[in-house]
mmCIF file of C-alpha atoms and ligand atoms in Angstrom:
data_model
loop_
_atom_site.group_PDB
_atom_site.id
_atom_site.type_symbol
_atom_site.label_atom_id
_atom_site.label_comp_id
_atom_site.label_asym_id
_atom_site.label_seq_id
_atom_site.Cartn_x
_atom_site.Cartn_y
_atom_site.Cartn_z
ATOM 1 C CA MET A 1 104.213 119.176 40.447
ATOM 2 C CA GLY A 2 100.505 119.732 41.476
ATOM 3 C CA GLY A 3 98.728 119.578 38.486
ATOM 4 C CA ALA A 4 100.024 116.264 37.891
ATOM 5 C CA TRP A 5 97.839 114.747 39.952
ATOM 6 C CA PHE A 6 94.421 113.082 38.688
ATOM 7 C CA GLU A 7 91.456 111.794 40.116
ATOM 8 C CA THR A 8 90.555 108.578 38.547
ATOM 9 C CA VAL A 9 92.154 105.383 36.953
ATOM 10 C CA ALA A 10 90.634 106.960 33.884
ATOM 11 C CA GLU A 11 91.836 110.104 33.863
ATOM 12 C CA ALA A 12 95.575 108.394 34.236
ATOM 13 C CA GLN A 13 94.353 106.601 31.078
ATOM 14 C CA ARG A 14 93.824 109.658 28.738
ATOM 15 C CA ARG A 15 97.073 111.281 30.237
ATOM 16 C CA ALA A 16 99.221 108.333 29.513
ATOM 17 C CA GLU A 17 97.581 108.277 25.849
ATOM 18 C CA LYS A 18 98.449 111.559 25.420
ATOM 19 C CA ARG A 19 102.079 111.164 26.559
ATOM 20 C CA LEU A 20 103.446 107.734 25.855
ATOM 21 C CA PRO A 21 104.021 106.963 21.638
ATOM 22 C CA ARG A 22 101.763 104.689 19.976
ATOM 23 C CA SER A 23 103.202 101.687 19.943
ATOM 24 C CA VAL A 24 104.330 102.011 23.924
ATOM 25 C CA TYR A 25 100.748 102.682 24.975
ATOM 26 C CA SER A 26 98.974 99.848 22.443
ATOM 27 C CA ALA A 27 101.104 97.536 24.212
ATOM 28 C CA LEU A 28 99.974 97.877 27.426
ATOM 29 C CA VAL A 29 95.998 98.202 26.060
ATOM 30 C CA ALA A 30 96.883 94.971 25.001
ATOM 31 C CA GLY A 31 94.586 92.383 24.984
ATOM 32 C CA SER A 32 94.191 89.758 21.894
ATOM 33 C CA GLU A 33 91.866 89.088 18.543
ATOM 34 C CA LYS A 34 89.000 90.396 19.069
ATOM 35 C CA GLY A 35 89.224 92.306 22.747
ATOM 36 C CA LEU A 36 86.145 90.135 24.181
ATOM 37 C CA THR A 37 87.350 89.631 27.447
ATOM 38 C CA VAL A 38 89.378 92.395 28.228
ATOM 39 C CA ARG A 39 85.698 94.051 27.677
ATOM 40 C CA ASP A 40 84.356 91.773 29.864
ATOM 41 C CA ASN A 41 86.852 92.141 32.451
ATOM 42 C CA GLN A 42 85.659 95.654 32.962
ATOM 43 C CA ALA A 43 81.713 95.524 31.781
ATOM 44 C CA ALA A 44 81.085 92.502 34.432
ATOM 45 C CA PHE A 45 82.177 95.176 37.012
ATOM 46 C CA GLU A 46 79.246 97.524 35.840
ATOM 47 C CA GLU A 47 76.556 94.295 36.318
ATOM 48 C CA LEU A 48 77.017 94.347 40.253
ATOM 49 C CA GLY A 49 75.178 96.585 42.565
ATOM 50 C CA PHE A 50 75.403 97.470 45.927
ATOM 51 C CA ALA A 51 73.149 97.206 48.812
ATOM 52 C CA PRO A 52 73.929 100.136 50.442
ATOM 53 C CA ARG A 53 73.307 100.515 54.771
ATOM 54 C CA THR A 54 72.502 104.328 56.175
ATOM 55 C CA ALA A 55 72.923 104.799 60.027
ATOM 56 C CA GLY A 56 74.029 102.326 62.721
ATOM 57 C CA PHE A 57 77.650 101.843 61.823
ATOM 58 C CA SER A 58 80.452 102.861 63.272
ATOM 59 C CA GLY A 59 82.638 105.718 61.722
ATOM 60 C CA LYS A 60 86.257 103.908 61.386
ATOM 61 C CA ARG A 61 86.742 101.733 58.614
ATOM 62 C CA GLU A 62 89.819 99.088 58.055
ATOM 63 C CA LEU A 63 91.540 98.521 54.909
ATOM 64 C CA GLY A 64 95.071 97.025 56.149
ATOM 65 C CA THR A 65 94.781 92.548 55.514
ATOM 66 C CA THR A 66 97.067 89.720 55.524
ATOM 67 C CA VAL A 67 97.870 88.380 51.979
ATOM 68 C CA LEU A 68 100.607 85.690 50.948
ATOM 69 C CA GLY A 69 102.213 85.958 54.466
ATOM 70 C CA GLN A 70 102.400 90.266 53.713
ATOM 71 C CA GLN A 71 100.432 92.704 55.381
ATOM 72 C CA VAL A 72 99.686 95.418 53.848
ATOM 73 C CA SER A 73 97.855 98.878 54.174
ATOM 74 C CA LEU A 74 94.586 98.124 51.216
ATOM 75 C CA PRO A 75 93.482 94.496 50.207
ATOM 76 C CA VAL A 76 95.633 95.518 46.015
ATOM 77 C CA LEU A 77 98.090 94.345 45.028
ATOM 78 C CA ILE A 78 101.005 95.100 42.245
ATOM 79 C CA SER A 79 100.306 92.359 39.445
ATOM 80 C CA PRO A 80 103.587 91.069 37.473
ATOM 81 C CA THR A 81 103.588 93.433 33.473
ATOM 82 C CA GLY A 82 106.362 93.569 31.445
ATOM 83 C CA VAL A 83 106.637 97.478 31.587
ATOM 84 C CA GLN A 84 108.940 97.647 28.932
ATOM 85 C CA ALA A 85 110.164 101.414 27.645
ATOM 86 C CA VAL A 86 106.702 102.755 29.744
ATOM 87 C CA HIS A 87 108.922 105.085 32.035
ATOM 88 C CA PRO A 88 112.954 104.943 32.626
ATOM 89 C CA ASP A 89 112.490 104.305 36.253
ATOM 90 C CA GLY A 90 110.215 101.133 35.559
ATOM 91 C CA GLU A 91 109.768 98.671 37.840
ATOM 92 C CA VAL A 92 111.626 100.527 40.408
ATOM 93 C CA ALA A 93 109.109 103.267 40.200
ATOM 94 C CA VAL A 94 106.218 101.095 40.959
ATOM 95 C CA ALA A 95 107.705 99.474 43.682
ATOM 96 C CA ARG A 96 108.874 102.470 45.412
ATOM 97 C CA ALA A 97 104.945 103.532 45.238
ATOM 98 C CA ALA A 98 103.642 100.091 46.357
ATOM 99 C CA ALA A 99 106.412 100.738 49.432
ATOM 100 C CA ALA A 100 105.616 104.228 50.045
ATOM 101 C CA ARG A 101 101.971 103.213 50.199
ATOM 102 C CA GLY A 102 102.413 100.325 52.291
ATOM 103 C CA THR A 103 101.271 97.284 49.746
ATOM 104 C CA ALA A 104 103.258 94.401 47.175
ATOM 105 C CA MET A 105 104.425 94.553 44.415
ATOM 106 C CA GLY A 106 105.016 91.622 42.070
ATOM 107 C CA LEU A 107 107.324 91.355 39.973
ATOM 108 C CA SER A 108 107.648 90.149 36.149
ATOM 109 C CA SER A 109 110.357 88.094 35.221
ATOM 110 C CA PHE A 110 109.537 89.653 31.722
ATOM 111 C CA ALA A 111 110.537 93.080 33.800
ATOM 112 C CA SER A 112 113.180 95.865 32.669
ATOM 113 C CA LYS A 113 114.886 95.977 36.651
ATOM 114 C CA PRO A 114 116.659 93.568 38.101
ATOM 115 C CA VAL A 115 115.097 91.534 41.048
ATOM 116 C CA GLU A 116 117.856 92.631 43.269
ATOM 117 C CA ASP A 117 117.371 96.834 42.586
ATOM 118 C CA VAL A 118 112.936 95.898 43.021
ATOM 119 C CA VAL A 119 113.633 93.815 46.131
ATOM 120 C CA ALA A 120 115.667 96.876 47.593
ATOM 121 C CA ALA A 121 112.825 99.397 46.438
ATOM 122 C CA ASN A 122 109.947 97.349 48.262
ATOM 123 C CA PRO A 123 111.196 94.519 50.690
ATOM 124 C CA GLN A 124 107.232 93.172 49.429
ATOM 125 C CA THR A 125 108.313 92.039 46.483
ATOM 126 C CA LEU A 126 106.759 88.663 44.917
ATOM 127 C CA PHE A 127 108.782 86.941 42.242
ATOM 128 C CA GLN A 128 106.405 86.386 39.240
ATOM 129 C CA ILE A 129 108.074 83.055 36.334
ATOM 130 C CA TYR A 130 106.944 81.632 33.450
ATOM 131 C CA TRP A 131 107.632 78.299 32.412
ATOM 132 C CA CYS A 132 110.107 79.021 30.152
ATOM 133 C CA GLY A 133 113.096 77.090 29.452
ATOM 134 C CA SER A 134 114.777 73.669 31.310
ATOM 135 C CA ARG A 135 113.706 72.782 35.193
ATOM 136 C CA ASP A 136 116.873 73.791 35.643
ATOM 137 C CA MET A 137 116.916 77.064 34.147
ATOM 138 C CA ILE A 138 113.791 77.813 36.000
ATOM 139 C CA ALA A 139 115.697 76.485 39.064
ATOM 140 C CA ARG A 140 118.191 78.762 38.820
ATOM 141 C CA ARG A 141 115.987 81.908 38.034
ATOM 142 C CA VAL A 142 114.035 80.831 41.467
ATOM 143 C CA GLU A 143 117.410 80.804 43.499
ATOM 144 C CA ARG A 144 118.510 83.951 42.529
ATOM 145 C CA ALA A 145 114.994 86.101 43.393
ATOM 146 C CA ARG A 146 115.434 84.015 46.631
ATOM 147 C CA ALA A 147 118.840 85.506 47.077
ATOM 148 C CA ALA A 148 117.092 88.870 46.260
ATOM 149 C CA GLY A 149 115.476 88.544 49.200
ATOM 150 C CA ALA A 150 112.284 88.214 47.479
ATOM 151 C CA VAL A 151 109.077 87.235 49.699
ATOM 152 C CA GLY A 152 107.343 85.321 47.713
ATOM 153 C CA LEU A 153 107.006 83.357 44.017
ATOM 154 C CA ILE A 154 104.125 83.566 41.885
ATOM 155 C CA LEU A 155 104.087 81.213 38.718
ATOM 156 C CA THR A 156 101.826 82.176 35.386
ATOM 157 C CA PRO A 157 100.828 79.651 33.263
ATOM 158 C CA ASP A 158 98.068 80.883 31.291
ATOM 159 C CA TRP A 159 100.065 81.966 28.117
ATOM 160 C CA SER A 160 98.678 80.893 24.448
ATOM 161 C CA PHE A 161 101.045 82.943 22.210
ATOM 162 C CA SER A 162 98.207 83.710 20.716
ATOM 163 C CA HIS A 163 98.949 87.248 18.106
ATOM 164 C CA GLY A 164 96.643 89.663 16.534
ATOM 165 C CA ARG A 165 94.159 92.320 17.396
ATOM 166 C CA ASP A 166 91.376 93.540 15.998
ATOM 167 C CA TRP A 167 92.761 96.848 16.916
ATOM 168 C CA GLY A 168 96.503 96.258 15.508
ATOM 169 C CA SER A 169 99.423 95.236 17.582
ATOM 170 C CA PRO A 170 102.486 97.838 18.334
ATOM 171 C CA ARG A 171 105.707 96.902 16.587
ATOM 172 C CA ILE A 172 108.034 95.879 19.156
ATOM 173 C CA PRO A 173 111.977 95.766 17.600
ATOM 174 C CA GLU A 174 114.433 93.215 19.129
ATOM 175 C CA ARG A 175 116.491 96.241 19.874
ATOM 176 C CA LEU A 176 116.452 99.839 19.589
ATOM 177 C CA THR A 177 119.482 99.985 17.372
ATOM 178 C CA PRO A 178 119.948 102.574 14.774
ATOM 179 C CA ARG A 179 118.062 101.997 12.332
ATOM 180 C CA GLU A 180 114.494 101.600 14.447
ATOM 181 C CA MET A 181 115.204 104.433 15.972
ATOM 182 C CA LEU A 182 115.158 105.877 13.085
ATOM 183 C CA ARG A 183 111.893 103.998 12.080
ATOM 184 C CA PHE A 184 110.478 104.983 16.069
ATOM 185 C CA ALA A 185 111.999 109.077 15.582
ATOM 186 C CA PRO A 186 108.750 110.244 14.355
ATOM 187 C CA GLU A 187 106.260 108.281 16.721
ATOM 188 C CA ALA A 188 108.689 109.672 19.532
ATOM 189 C CA ILE A 189 109.194 113.220 18.326
ATOM 190 C CA THR A 190 105.360 113.570 19.108
ATOM 191 C CA ARG A 191 105.531 112.684 22.252
ATOM 192 C CA PRO A 192 108.337 115.147 23.953
ATOM 193 C CA ARG A 193 107.482 114.795 27.401
ATOM 194 C CA TRP A 194 108.321 111.082 27.079
ATOM 195 C CA LEU A 195 111.246 111.506 25.508
ATOM 196 C CA LEU A 196 112.028 114.186 27.958
ATOM 197 C CA ASP A 197 111.904 111.806 30.589
ATOM 198 C CA TRP A 198 114.741 109.017 28.879
ATOM 199 C CA VAL A 199 117.208 112.147 28.196
ATOM 200 C CA ARG A 200 116.953 112.844 31.651
ATOM 201 C CA SER A 201 117.996 109.270 32.484
ATOM 202 C CA ARG A 202 120.686 109.151 30.093
ATOM 203 C CA ARG A 203 119.380 105.566 28.691
ATOM 204 C CA LEU A 204 117.519 104.070 25.964
ATOM 205 C CA PRO A 205 114.580 101.711 26.666
ATOM 206 C CA ASP A 206 117.033 98.287 25.948
ATOM 207 C CA LEU A 207 113.871 95.789 25.772
ATOM 208 C CA THR A 208 116.328 93.277 27.788
ATOM 209 C CA VAL A 209 114.894 90.885 30.556
ATOM 210 C CA PRO A 210 117.342 91.284 32.825
ATOM 211 C CA ASN A 211 116.051 88.673 35.349
ATOM 212 C CA MET A 212 115.703 85.386 32.155
ATOM 213 C CA SER A 213 119.364 86.542 31.696
ATOM 214 C CA GLU A 214 122.306 83.382 32.759
ATOM 215 C CA PRO A 215 124.623 84.473 35.640
ATOM 216 C CA GLY A 216 127.823 85.955 33.317
ATOM 217 C CA GLY A 217 125.591 85.348 29.992
ATOM 218 C CA ALA A 218 124.850 88.335 27.233
ATOM 219 C CA PRO A 219 121.946 90.383 28.464
ATOM 220 C CA THR A 220 118.830 88.179 27.195
ATOM 221 C CA THR A 221 116.515 90.381 24.898
ATOM 222 C CA PHE A 222 112.567 90.342 25.266
ATOM 223 C CA PHE A 223 112.406 88.601 21.849
ATOM 224 C CA GLY A 224 115.221 86.318 22.698
ATOM 225 C CA ALA A 225 113.176 85.040 25.704
ATOM 226 C CA TYR A 226 109.553 84.837 24.579
ATOM 227 C CA GLY A 227 111.319 82.694 21.729
ATOM 228 C CA GLU A 228 112.335 80.461 24.930
ATOM 229 C CA TRP A 229 108.929 80.576 26.248
ATOM 230 C CA MET A 230 107.008 79.301 23.058
ATOM 231 C CA GLN A 231 109.583 76.707 22.086
ATOM 232 C CA THR A 232 108.676 75.180 25.937
ATOM 233 C CA PRO A 233 105.732 72.228 26.449
ATOM 234 C CA PRO A 234 103.582 73.806 29.059
ATOM 235 C CA PRO A 235 104.097 73.127 32.979
ATOM 236 C CA SER A 236 102.086 69.672 34.109
ATOM 237 C CA TRP A 237 100.272 69.438 37.158
ATOM 238 C CA GLU A 238 103.802 67.616 38.258
ATOM 239 C CA ASP A 239 106.164 70.183 37.463
ATOM 240 C CA VAL A 240 103.165 72.771 39.275
ATOM 241 C CA ARG A 241 104.095 70.729 42.190
ATOM 242 C CA TRP A 242 107.901 70.569 41.117
ATOM 243 C CA LEU A 243 108.176 74.577 41.523
ATOM 244 C CA ARG A 244 105.873 74.975 45.046
ATOM 245 C CA GLU A 245 108.189 72.396 46.102
ATOM 246 C CA GLN A 246 111.539 74.816 45.176
ATOM 247 C CA TRP A 247 110.133 77.909 47.189
ATOM 248 C CA ASP A 248 109.280 77.153 51.312
ATOM 249 C CA GLY A 249 107.550 80.612 51.153
ATOM 250 C CA PRO A 250 103.913 81.663 49.943
ATOM 251 C CA PHE A 251 103.313 80.458 46.209
ATOM 252 C CA LEU A 252 100.370 82.118 44.453
ATOM 253 C CA LEU A 253 99.534 80.072 41.025
ATOM 254 C CA LYS A 254 98.485 83.321 38.859
ATOM 255 C CA GLY A 255 95.867 82.858 35.828
ATOM 256 C CA VAL A 256 92.801 80.087 37.170
ATOM 257 C CA PHE A 257 89.782 80.164 35.941
ATOM 258 C CA ARG A 258 88.392 76.730 36.144
ATOM 259 C CA VAL A 259 87.082 74.711 39.552
ATOM 260 C CA ASP A 260 88.458 72.056 38.676
ATOM 261 C CA GLU A 261 91.572 73.792 38.443
ATOM 262 C CA ALA A 262 91.491 75.176 41.371
ATOM 263 C CA LYS A 263 91.041 72.406 43.707
ATOM 264 C CA ARG A 264 94.137 70.536 41.540
ATOM 265 C CA ALA A 265 96.389 73.337 42.421
ATOM 266 C CA VAL A 266 95.198 73.135 46.341
ATOM 267 C CA ASP A 267 96.347 69.582 45.727
ATOM 268 C CA ALA A 268 99.562 70.383 44.051
ATOM 269 C CA GLY A 269 100.130 72.691 47.914
ATOM 270 C CA VAL A 270 99.789 76.393 46.631
ATOM 271 C CA SER A 271 99.088 79.119 48.928
ATOM 272 C CA ALA A 272 96.993 81.420 46.830
ATOM 273 C CA ILE A 273 95.626 81.487 43.915
ATOM 274 C CA SER A 274 94.479 84.258 41.279
ATOM 275 C CA VAL A 275 91.418 83.957 39.815
ATOM 276 C CA SER A 276 92.467 85.950 36.554
ATOM 277 C CA ASN A 277 92.519 85.485 32.912
ATOM 278 C CA HIS A 278 95.414 87.456 32.194
ATOM 279 C CA GLY A 279 93.815 90.451 31.911
ATOM 280 C CA GLY A 280 92.004 89.406 28.837
ATOM 281 C CA ASN A 281 96.101 88.935 26.458
ATOM 282 C CA ASN A 282 95.788 85.253 26.602
ATOM 283 C CA LEU A 283 92.981 83.292 25.118
ATOM 284 C CA ASP A 284 90.339 85.230 23.736
ATOM 285 C CA GLY A 285 86.099 84.868 24.478
ATOM 286 C CA THR A 286 87.001 84.084 28.375
ATOM 287 C CA PRO A 287 84.643 85.519 30.151
ATOM 288 C CA ALA A 288 85.562 87.887 32.925
ATOM 289 C CA SER A 289 87.655 86.344 35.907
ATOM 290 C CA ILE A 290 85.053 88.318 38.490
ATOM 291 C CA ARG A 291 82.220 85.767 36.565
ATOM 292 C CA ALA A 292 84.816 82.914 38.099
ATOM 293 C CA LEU A 293 85.325 84.697 41.979
ATOM 294 C CA PRO A 294 82.008 83.059 43.181
ATOM 295 C CA GLY A 295 82.738 79.732 42.050
ATOM 296 C CA ILE A 296 85.773 79.228 42.726
ATOM 297 C CA ALA A 297 86.061 80.916 46.115
ATOM 298 C CA ASP A 298 82.590 78.924 47.552
ATOM 299 C CA ALA A 299 85.296 75.392 46.121
ATOM 300 C CA VAL A 300 88.565 75.819 47.647
ATOM 301 C CA GLY A 301 88.568 79.319 49.432
ATOM 302 C CA GLU A 302 88.785 77.735 52.799
ATOM 303 C CA GLN A 303 92.021 75.718 51.924
ATOM 304 C CA VAL A 304 93.584 78.592 50.237
ATOM 305 C CA GLU A 305 93.911 82.436 49.643
ATOM 306 C CA VAL A 306 92.151 83.840 46.230
ATOM 307 C CA LEU A 307 93.191 86.458 45.313
ATOM 308 C CA LEU A 308 91.524 88.098 41.190
ATOM 309 C CA ASP A 309 92.845 89.835 38.710
ATOM 310 C CA GLY A 310 91.353 91.927 35.665
ATOM 311 C CA GLY A 311 89.320 94.855 35.465
ATOM 312 C CA ILE A 312 89.971 96.704 38.490
ATOM 313 C CA ARG A 313 89.692 100.396 37.926
ATOM 314 C CA ARG A 314 88.450 102.054 40.750
ATOM 315 C CA GLY A 315 87.981 101.144 44.682
ATOM 316 C CA SER A 316 84.536 99.808 44.193
ATOM 317 C CA ASP A 317 85.462 97.047 41.865
ATOM 318 C CA VAL A 318 87.737 95.686 45.213
ATOM 319 C CA VAL A 319 84.944 95.944 47.396
ATOM 320 C CA LYS A 320 82.961 93.904 45.112
ATOM 321 C CA ALA A 321 85.359 91.063 44.777
ATOM 322 C CA LEU A 322 86.414 91.298 48.131
ATOM 323 C CA ALA A 323 82.443 90.841 48.843
ATOM 324 C CA LEU A 324 82.453 87.772 46.350
ATOM 325 C CA GLY A 325 85.085 85.837 47.925
ATOM 326 C CA ALA A 326 88.546 87.481 47.075
ATOM 327 C CA ARG A 327 91.326 88.205 49.867
ATOM 328 C CA ALA A 328 92.649 90.997 47.914
ATOM 329 C CA VAL A 329 93.241 91.871 44.480
ATOM 330 C CA LEU A 330 95.983 92.222 42.279
ATOM 331 C CA ILE A 331 96.400 95.437 39.449
ATOM 332 C CA GLY A 332 97.744 95.765 35.812
ATOM 333 C CA ARG A 333 96.653 98.357 33.617
ATOM 334 C CA ALA A 334 95.554 100.658 36.502
ATOM 335 C CA TYR A 335 99.158 101.336 37.861
ATOM 336 C CA LEU A 336 100.662 101.168 34.114
ATOM 337 C CA TRP A 337 98.833 104.202 33.484
ATOM 338 C CA GLY A 338 99.804 105.735 36.969
ATOM 339 C CA LEU A 339 103.653 105.308 35.599
ATOM 340 C CA ALA A 340 102.850 106.367 32.012
ATOM 341 C CA ALA A 341 101.257 109.284 33.606
ATOM 342 C CA ASN A 342 103.473 110.551 36.288
ATOM 343 C CA GLY A 343 106.660 107.960 37.087
ATOM 344 C CA GLN A 344 106.158 107.085 41.074
ATOM 345 C CA ALA A 345 103.599 109.572 41.909
ATOM 346 C CA GLY A 346 101.201 108.757 39.307
ATOM 347 C CA VAL A 347 101.308 105.062 40.796
ATOM 348 C CA GLU A 348 100.953 106.633 44.310
ATOM 349 C CA ASN A 349 98.334 108.412 43.008
ATOM 350 C CA VAL A 350 96.640 105.664 41.374
ATOM 351 C CA LEU A 351 96.428 103.526 45.000
ATOM 352 C CA ASP A 352 95.471 106.229 46.513
ATOM 353 C CA ILE A 353 92.618 106.404 44.225
ATOM 354 C CA LEU A 354 91.472 103.370 44.792
ATOM 355 C CA ARG A 355 92.179 103.425 48.618
ATOM 356 C CA GLY A 356 89.687 106.230 48.526
ATOM 357 C CA GLY A 357 87.308 104.683 46.696
ATOM 358 C CA ILE A 358 87.181 101.171 49.281
ATOM 359 C CA ASP A 359 86.952 103.882 51.787
ATOM 360 C CA SER A 360 83.663 105.242 50.546
ATOM 361 C CA ALA A 361 82.288 102.395 49.001
ATOM 362 C CA LEU A 362 82.408 100.429 52.919
ATOM 363 C CA LEU A 363 81.267 103.920 54.382
ATOM 364 C CA GLY A 364 78.324 103.119 52.079
ATOM 365 C CA LEU A 365 78.051 99.869 53.133
ATOM 366 C CA GLY A 366 78.178 100.336 56.618
ATOM 367 C CA ARG A 367 80.757 97.995 56.859
ATOM 368 C CA GLY A 368 83.801 98.747 59.702
ATOM 369 C CA SER A 369 86.737 96.667 57.743
ATOM 370 C CA VAL A 370 86.989 94.706 54.514
ATOM 371 C CA ALA A 371 86.800 91.234 56.583
ATOM 372 C CA GLU A 372 83.850 92.488 56.732
ATOM 373 C CA LEU A 373 82.518 92.498 53.614
ATOM 374 C CA GLY A 374 80.073 89.722 51.967
ATOM 375 C CA ARG A 375 77.620 88.825 49.191
ATOM 376 C CA GLU A 376 74.652 90.221 51.235
ATOM 377 C CA ASP A 377 76.671 93.552 50.366
ATOM 378 C CA VAL A 378 76.296 92.780 46.672
ATOM 379 C CA ILE A 379 73.644 92.534 44.519
ATOM 380 C CA VAL A 380 74.106 89.951 41.866
ATOM 381 C CA PRO A 381 72.714 89.596 38.329
ATOM 382 C CA ALA A 382 70.755 86.868 37.449
ATOM 383 C CA GLY A 383 72.919 84.717 34.980
ATOM 384 C CA PHE A 384 75.870 86.754 36.446
ATOM 385 C CA THR A 385 78.336 83.411 36.306
ATOM 386 C CA ASP A 386 76.362 81.536 33.727
ATOM 387 C CA ALA A 387 79.360 81.694 31.458
ATOM 388 C CA VAL A 388 81.765 80.250 34.307
ATOM 389 C CA GLN A 389 79.602 77.049 33.693
ATOM 390 C CA PRO A 390 80.564 74.984 31.176
ATOM 391 C CA ARG A 391 77.033 72.939 29.766
ATOM 392 C CA VAL A 392 78.979 69.263 29.867
ATOM 393 C CA GLY A 393 76.970 66.035 28.376
HETATM 394 C C1 LIG B 1 101.214 94.980 29.341
HETATM 395 C C2 LIG B 1 100.511 94.072 30.261
HETATM 396 C C3 LIG B 1 102.248 93.290 30.554
HETATM 397 C C4 LIG B 1 101.525 92.074 31.200
HETATM 398 N N1 LIG B 1 102.611 91.433 31.433
HETATM 399 C C5 LIG B 1 102.694 90.417 32.658
HETATM 400 C C6 LIG B 1 103.704 89.395 32.598
HETATM 401 O O1 LIG B 1 104.947 89.518 32.856
HETATM 402 N N2 LIG B 1 103.585 88.694 33.842
HETATM 403 C C7 LIG B 1 102.384 88.222 34.290
HETATM 404 O O2 LIG B 1 102.023 87.347 35.485
HETATM 405 N N3 LIG B 1 101.205 88.687 34.021
HETATM 406 C C8 LIG B 1 101.685 90.002 32.503
HETATM 407 N N4 LIG B 1 100.002 90.463 32.703
HETATM 408 C C9 LIG B 1 99.141 90.543 33.214
HETATM 409 C C10 LIG B 1 98.755 90.916 34.694
HETATM 410 O O3 LIG B 1 99.795 90.794 35.782
HETATM 411 C C11 LIG B 1 97.136 90.730 35.274
HETATM 412 O O4 LIG B 1 97.002 89.479 35.097
HETATM 413 C C12 LIG B 1 96.817 92.091 34.122
HETATM 414 O O5 LIG B 1 96.774 93.284 33.654
HETATM 415 C C13 LIG B 1 94.827 91.999 34.882
HETATM 416 O O6 LIG B 1 94.383 92.735 34.825
HETATM 417 P P1 LIG B 1 94.071 93.979 34.362
HETATM 418 O O7 LIG B 1 94.929 95.041 33.489
HETATM 419 O O8 LIG B 1 92.835 95.050 33.797
HETATM 420 O O9 LIG B 1 94.111 94.889 35.853
HETATM 421 C C14 LIG B 1 100.585 91.816 31.584
HETATM 422 C C15 LIG B 1 98.954 93.335 31.282
HETATM 423 C C16 LIG B 1 99.518 94.216 31.093
HETATM 424 C C17 LIG B 1 98.440 94.560 30.343
#
């Protein structure tokens, strides 16, 4: 499949757009309301410059690191996403690709594949949960992930159930009934390669979320789980601490944006946080996560591992995040475009693009390893982080 190879994440996205039915593609574009945050997540990286070196440094570069107790071959992890209907192999393909490229897989509790299958494909799997249902139900999901062999837990509390996008939201049915299939057919028929993938798999996207199902119960649908989540009051800091106590391994709190909350996360006993605005899918108008990173890394970087997600599309973005204090980054849409464009090989392709970009930025900066990166490697324009210092009083 030589012709299926692509050289940038932007090209993977173009191919994904061509290959996926419109509603599936726009579910991945996602974002909320006006898309201010989605835009800033990428635009903010463009504001950061590099301060390159020319001579006098080693010819070898080390990209590997440890994060969340995992040895990884590059400082890029898979961020959890519900990838319903993108590809028949879904998260299993992503997990295989991550394993093949030596990195860890974050699995969403709203994913389309069971945690057992994903851990089998990549033993470095971290299971992500939303605060959804009672503590007992949450504890059962955690127990299942532990029994399956997940090596870490991710809690994602940042979600505000915003609906409505200025560019339109895709219609996602509760189930693919014959009537829904008929409604969807004109869209699908224009995407024969996507359709063929599903025909070959002898299945249809079933829009269920197997990791949310109760043992022995009927498969939970995406919307069934979403409805339950909407009814659940958001977690208190006491709940965060409680959940952390249910898990004795690495625990990542994903979605921290404020310095005061980063400190509370430390108090709650988490091992890591991800500075994140949920890829711009949560509260629109939140600035790019990279703007919040330096302040948070300064405040808690000595106590917990600080990660970042949001807007990573190239290796140089990863290097900028590391220079500003992140230990590693998580990627979302970048690998989803790869998965849509070419399944497992497409995700491997994306990880290779990022690896190549990191390596080349390290070379340009005269750094022998990702661990050597520091603030002096990037040029941060005046005011870059101002947007994230709320004016009080
Ligand atoms: C389609 C889609 C689905 C997502 N689903 C989840 C999810 O189930 N759990 C979660 O913690 N984050 C979810 N996210 C957020 C990602 O984990 C990550 O924070 C975000 O995509 C990072 O931004 P990026 O896409 O610019 O890399 C989702 C993001 C997208 C685009």
